[in-house]
mmCIF file of C-alpha atoms in Angstrom:
data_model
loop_
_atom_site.group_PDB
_atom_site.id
_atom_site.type_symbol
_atom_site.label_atom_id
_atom_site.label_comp_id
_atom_site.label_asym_id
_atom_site.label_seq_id
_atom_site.Cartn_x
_atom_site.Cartn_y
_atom_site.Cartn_z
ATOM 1 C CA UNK Y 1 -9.519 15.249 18.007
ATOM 2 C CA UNK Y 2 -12.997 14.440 19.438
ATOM 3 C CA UNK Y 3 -14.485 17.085 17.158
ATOM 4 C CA UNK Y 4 -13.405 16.117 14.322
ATOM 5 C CA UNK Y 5 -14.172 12.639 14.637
ATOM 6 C CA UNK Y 6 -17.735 13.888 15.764
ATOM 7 C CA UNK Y 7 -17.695 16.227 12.418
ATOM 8 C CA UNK Y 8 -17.458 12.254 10.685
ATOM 9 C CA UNK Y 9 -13.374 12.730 9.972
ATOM 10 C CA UNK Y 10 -11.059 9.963 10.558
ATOM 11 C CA UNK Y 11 -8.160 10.948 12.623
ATOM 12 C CA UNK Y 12 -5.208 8.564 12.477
ATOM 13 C CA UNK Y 13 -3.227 8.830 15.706
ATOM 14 C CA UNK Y 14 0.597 7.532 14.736
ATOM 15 C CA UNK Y 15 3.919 7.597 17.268
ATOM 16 C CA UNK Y 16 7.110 6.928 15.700
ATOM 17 C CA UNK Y 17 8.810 6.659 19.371
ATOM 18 C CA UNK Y 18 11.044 8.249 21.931
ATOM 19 C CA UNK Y 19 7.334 9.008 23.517
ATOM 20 C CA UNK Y 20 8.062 8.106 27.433
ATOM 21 C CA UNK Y 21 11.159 8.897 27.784
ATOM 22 C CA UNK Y 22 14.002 11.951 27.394
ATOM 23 C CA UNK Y 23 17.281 10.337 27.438
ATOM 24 C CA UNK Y 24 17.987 6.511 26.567
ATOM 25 C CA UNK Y 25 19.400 6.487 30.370
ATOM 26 C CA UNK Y 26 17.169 7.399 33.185
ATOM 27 C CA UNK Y 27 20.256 9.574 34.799
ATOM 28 C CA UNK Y 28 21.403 11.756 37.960
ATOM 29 C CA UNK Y 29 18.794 13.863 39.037
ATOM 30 C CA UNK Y 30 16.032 12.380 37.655
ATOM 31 C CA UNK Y 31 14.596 9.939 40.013
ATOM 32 C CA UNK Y 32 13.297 6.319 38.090
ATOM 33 C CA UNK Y 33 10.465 6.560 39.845
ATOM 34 C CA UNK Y 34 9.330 9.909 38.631
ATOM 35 C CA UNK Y 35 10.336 9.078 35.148
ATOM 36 C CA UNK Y 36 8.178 6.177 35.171
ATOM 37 C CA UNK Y 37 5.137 7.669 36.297
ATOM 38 C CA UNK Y 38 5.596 10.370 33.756
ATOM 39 C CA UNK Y 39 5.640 7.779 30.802
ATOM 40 C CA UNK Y 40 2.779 5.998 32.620
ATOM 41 C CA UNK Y 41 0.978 9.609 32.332
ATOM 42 C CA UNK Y 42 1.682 9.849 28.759
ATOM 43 C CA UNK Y 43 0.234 6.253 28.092
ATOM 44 C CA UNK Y 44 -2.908 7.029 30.344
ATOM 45 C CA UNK Y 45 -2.912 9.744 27.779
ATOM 46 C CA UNK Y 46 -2.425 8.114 24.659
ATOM 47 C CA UNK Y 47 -5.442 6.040 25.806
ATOM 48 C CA UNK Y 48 -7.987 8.952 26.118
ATOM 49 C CA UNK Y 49 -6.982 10.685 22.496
ATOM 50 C CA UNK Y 50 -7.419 7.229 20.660
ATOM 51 C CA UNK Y 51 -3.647 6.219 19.713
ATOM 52 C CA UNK Y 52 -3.610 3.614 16.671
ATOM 53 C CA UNK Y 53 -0.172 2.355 17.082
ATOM 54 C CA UNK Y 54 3.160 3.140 18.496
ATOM 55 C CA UNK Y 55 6.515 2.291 17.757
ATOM 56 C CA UNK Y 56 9.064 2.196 20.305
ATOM 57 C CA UNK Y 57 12.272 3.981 19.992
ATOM 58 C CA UNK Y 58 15.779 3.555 21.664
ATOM 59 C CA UNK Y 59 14.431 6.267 24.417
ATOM 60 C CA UNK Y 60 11.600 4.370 25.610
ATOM 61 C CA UNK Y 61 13.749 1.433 26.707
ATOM 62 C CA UNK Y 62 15.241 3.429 29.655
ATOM 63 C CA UNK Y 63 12.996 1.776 32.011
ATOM 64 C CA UNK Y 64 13.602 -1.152 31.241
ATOM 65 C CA UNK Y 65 12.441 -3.921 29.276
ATOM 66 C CA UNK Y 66 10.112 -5.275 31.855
ATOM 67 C CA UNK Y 67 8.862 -1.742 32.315
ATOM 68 C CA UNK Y 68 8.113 -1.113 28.318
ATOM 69 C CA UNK Y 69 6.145 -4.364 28.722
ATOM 70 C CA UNK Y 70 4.225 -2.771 31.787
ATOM 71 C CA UNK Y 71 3.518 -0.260 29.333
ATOM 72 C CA UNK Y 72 2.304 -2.365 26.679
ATOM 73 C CA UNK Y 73 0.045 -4.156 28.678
ATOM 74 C CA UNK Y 74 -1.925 -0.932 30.212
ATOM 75 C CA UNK Y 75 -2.034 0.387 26.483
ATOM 76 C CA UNK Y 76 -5.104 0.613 24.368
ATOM 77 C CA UNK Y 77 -3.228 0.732 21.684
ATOM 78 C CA UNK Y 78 -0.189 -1.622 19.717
ATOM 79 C CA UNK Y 79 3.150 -1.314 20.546
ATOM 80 C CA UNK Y 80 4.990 -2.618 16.711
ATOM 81 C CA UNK Y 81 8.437 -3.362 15.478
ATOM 82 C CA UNK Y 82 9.189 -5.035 13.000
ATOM 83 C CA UNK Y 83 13.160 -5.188 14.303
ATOM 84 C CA UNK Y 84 12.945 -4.629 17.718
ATOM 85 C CA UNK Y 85 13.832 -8.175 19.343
ATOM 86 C CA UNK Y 86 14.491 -9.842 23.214
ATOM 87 C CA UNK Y 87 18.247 -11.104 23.075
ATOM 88 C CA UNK Y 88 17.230 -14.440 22.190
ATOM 89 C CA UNK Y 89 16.519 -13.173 18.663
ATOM 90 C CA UNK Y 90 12.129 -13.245 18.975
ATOM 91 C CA UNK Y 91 9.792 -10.347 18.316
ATOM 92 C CA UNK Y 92 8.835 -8.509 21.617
ATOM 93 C CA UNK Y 93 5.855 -6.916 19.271
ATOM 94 C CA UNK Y 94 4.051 -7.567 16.481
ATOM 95 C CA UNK Y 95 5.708 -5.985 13.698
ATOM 96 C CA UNK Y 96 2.628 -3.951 11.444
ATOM 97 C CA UNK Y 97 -0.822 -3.207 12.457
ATOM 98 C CA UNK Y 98 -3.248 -2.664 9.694
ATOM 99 C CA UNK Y 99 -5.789 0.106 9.871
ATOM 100 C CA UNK Y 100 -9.264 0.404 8.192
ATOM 101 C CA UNK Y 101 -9.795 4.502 7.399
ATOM 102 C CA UNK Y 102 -12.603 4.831 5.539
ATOM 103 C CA UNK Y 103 -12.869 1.865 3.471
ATOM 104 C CA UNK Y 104 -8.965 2.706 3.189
ATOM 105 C CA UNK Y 105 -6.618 -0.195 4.415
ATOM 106 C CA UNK Y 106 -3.277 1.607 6.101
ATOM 107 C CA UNK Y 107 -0.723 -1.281 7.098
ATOM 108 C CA UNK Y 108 1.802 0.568 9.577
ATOM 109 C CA UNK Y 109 5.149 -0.619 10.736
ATOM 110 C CA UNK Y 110 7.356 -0.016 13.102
ATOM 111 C CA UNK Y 111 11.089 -0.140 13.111
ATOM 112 C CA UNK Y 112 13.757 1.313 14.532
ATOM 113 C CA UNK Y 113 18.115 1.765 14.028
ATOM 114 C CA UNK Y 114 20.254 -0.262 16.044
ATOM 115 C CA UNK Y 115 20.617 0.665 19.795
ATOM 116 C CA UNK Y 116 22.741 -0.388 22.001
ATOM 117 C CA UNK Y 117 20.719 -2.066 25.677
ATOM 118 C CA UNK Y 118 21.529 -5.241 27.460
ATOM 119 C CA UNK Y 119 17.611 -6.513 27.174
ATOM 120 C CA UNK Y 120 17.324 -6.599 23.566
ATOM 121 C CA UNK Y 121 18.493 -6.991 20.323
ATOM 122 C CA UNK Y 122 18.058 -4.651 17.257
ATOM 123 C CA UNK Y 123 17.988 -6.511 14.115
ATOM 124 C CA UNK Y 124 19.241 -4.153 11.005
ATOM 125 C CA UNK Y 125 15.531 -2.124 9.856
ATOM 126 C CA UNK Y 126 16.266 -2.697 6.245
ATOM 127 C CA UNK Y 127 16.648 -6.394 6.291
ATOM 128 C CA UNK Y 128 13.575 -6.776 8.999
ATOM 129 C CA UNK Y 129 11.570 -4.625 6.461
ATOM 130 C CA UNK Y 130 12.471 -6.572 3.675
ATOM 131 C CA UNK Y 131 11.038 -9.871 5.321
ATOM 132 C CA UNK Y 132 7.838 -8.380 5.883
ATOM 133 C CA UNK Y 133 7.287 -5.378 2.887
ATOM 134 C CA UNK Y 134 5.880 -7.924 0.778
ATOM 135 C CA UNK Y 135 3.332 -9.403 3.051
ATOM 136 C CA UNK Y 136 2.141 -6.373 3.874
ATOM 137 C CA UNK Y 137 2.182 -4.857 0.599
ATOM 138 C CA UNK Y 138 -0.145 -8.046 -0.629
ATOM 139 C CA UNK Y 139 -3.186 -7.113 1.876
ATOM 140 C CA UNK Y 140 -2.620 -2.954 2.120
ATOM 141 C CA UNK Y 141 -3.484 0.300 -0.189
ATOM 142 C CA UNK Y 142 -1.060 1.959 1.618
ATOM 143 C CA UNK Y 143 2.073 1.471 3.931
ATOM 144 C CA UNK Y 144 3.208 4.418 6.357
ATOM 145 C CA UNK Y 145 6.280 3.787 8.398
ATOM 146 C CA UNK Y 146 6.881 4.840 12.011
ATOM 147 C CA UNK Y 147 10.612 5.180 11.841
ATOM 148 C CA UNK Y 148 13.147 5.843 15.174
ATOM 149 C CA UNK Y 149 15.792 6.221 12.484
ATOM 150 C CA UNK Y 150 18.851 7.916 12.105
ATOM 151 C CA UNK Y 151 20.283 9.205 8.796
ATOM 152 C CA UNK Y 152 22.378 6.308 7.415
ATOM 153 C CA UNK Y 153 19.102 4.500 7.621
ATOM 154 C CA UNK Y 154 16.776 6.593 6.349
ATOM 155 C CA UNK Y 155 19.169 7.071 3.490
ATOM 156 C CA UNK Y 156 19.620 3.174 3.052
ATOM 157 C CA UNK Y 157 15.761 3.000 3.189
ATOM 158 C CA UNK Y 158 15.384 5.765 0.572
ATOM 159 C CA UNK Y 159 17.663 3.809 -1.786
ATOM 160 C CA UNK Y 160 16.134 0.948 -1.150
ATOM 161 C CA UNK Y 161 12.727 1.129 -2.867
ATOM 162 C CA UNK Y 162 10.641 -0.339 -1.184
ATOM 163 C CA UNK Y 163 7.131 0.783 -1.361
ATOM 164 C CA UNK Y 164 6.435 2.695 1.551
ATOM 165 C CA UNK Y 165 4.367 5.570 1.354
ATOM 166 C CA UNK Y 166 4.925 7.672 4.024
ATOM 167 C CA UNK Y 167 7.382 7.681 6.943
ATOM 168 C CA UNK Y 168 6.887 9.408 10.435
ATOM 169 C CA UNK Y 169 9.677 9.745 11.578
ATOM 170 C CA UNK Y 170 11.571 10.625 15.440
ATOM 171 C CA UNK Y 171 14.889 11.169 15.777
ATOM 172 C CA UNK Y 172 15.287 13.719 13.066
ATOM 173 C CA UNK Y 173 17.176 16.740 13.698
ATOM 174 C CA UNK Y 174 15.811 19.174 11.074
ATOM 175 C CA UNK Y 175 12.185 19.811 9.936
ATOM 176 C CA UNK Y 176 11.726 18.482 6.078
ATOM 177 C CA UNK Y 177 12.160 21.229 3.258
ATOM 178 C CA UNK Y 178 8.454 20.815 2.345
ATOM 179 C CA UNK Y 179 6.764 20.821 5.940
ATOM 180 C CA UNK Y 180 6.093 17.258 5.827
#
């Protein structure tokens, strides 16, 4: 990554979540504490390759939510979603971050499908996207969504039209058809 930004590339570094943890519940035989320090070694990490946002999933609430905002606040880089709420209904994160590439505005946004944990509340993606598509559409050239989604959502999202350009998606089960 450091060569090619040295070669004058921009490199975009995008997480669509499930990063720092396996399972959405730290279980038997895996000790918290070791699970924690391992997702505090991938966000050390994140921090030395240049990460430009992140978007948390359902997995990387297994800590807890005090924990994910540990995480948050030794980050270098934004933690977004757009539907991803504490259970009084208010954003935990901002919900887009927008990117300058190159004289090339990139607004990114996070959401996520409904999860089930006690700490917060998962508003449906579609309906939190459609609140904030068309402010971000206004001040963007391009919109790329980081996506914790399952099908039935990515499905409803397809049909929906909005204009989003790209979607990174985690979760997925299969590789796309055209390696992308």
């Amino acid at each position: 990554i450091d060569e090619l930004r040295s070669e004058g590339f921009d490199v975009i570094i995008l997480d669509a979540g499930n990063l720092l943890f396996k399972k959405e519940n730290i279980g038997p035989g895996t000790p918290i504490e070791i699970a924690k320090s391992t997702a505090e070694i991938i966000v050390s990490g994140f921090n030395e390759i240049g990460c430009d946002a992140f978007s948390p999933g359902s997995k990387d609430f297994a800590g807890g939510l005090t924990f994910m905002q540990k995480m948050q606040s030794v980050a270098d880089f934004p933690f977004i979603s757009a539907n991803i709420k504490d259970i009084d209904g208010n954003r935990i994160f901002d919900p887009y971050v927008i990117i300058d590439s190159d004289g090339i505005s990139i607004g990114v946004v996070g959401l996520a499908s409904p999860f089930n944990h006690s700490e917060v509340f998962v508003q449906n993606p579609i309906e939190a996207l459609s609140e904030i598509v068309n402010e971000i559409d206004a001040q963007v050239d391009i919109i790329v969504l980081l996506f914790d989604s399952d099908e039935k959502d990515l499905i409803e999202l397809h049909a929906s039209l909005y204009p989003i350009d790209l979607i990174v998606r985690s979760k997925a089960k299969k590789q796309s058809s055209d390696g992308g």
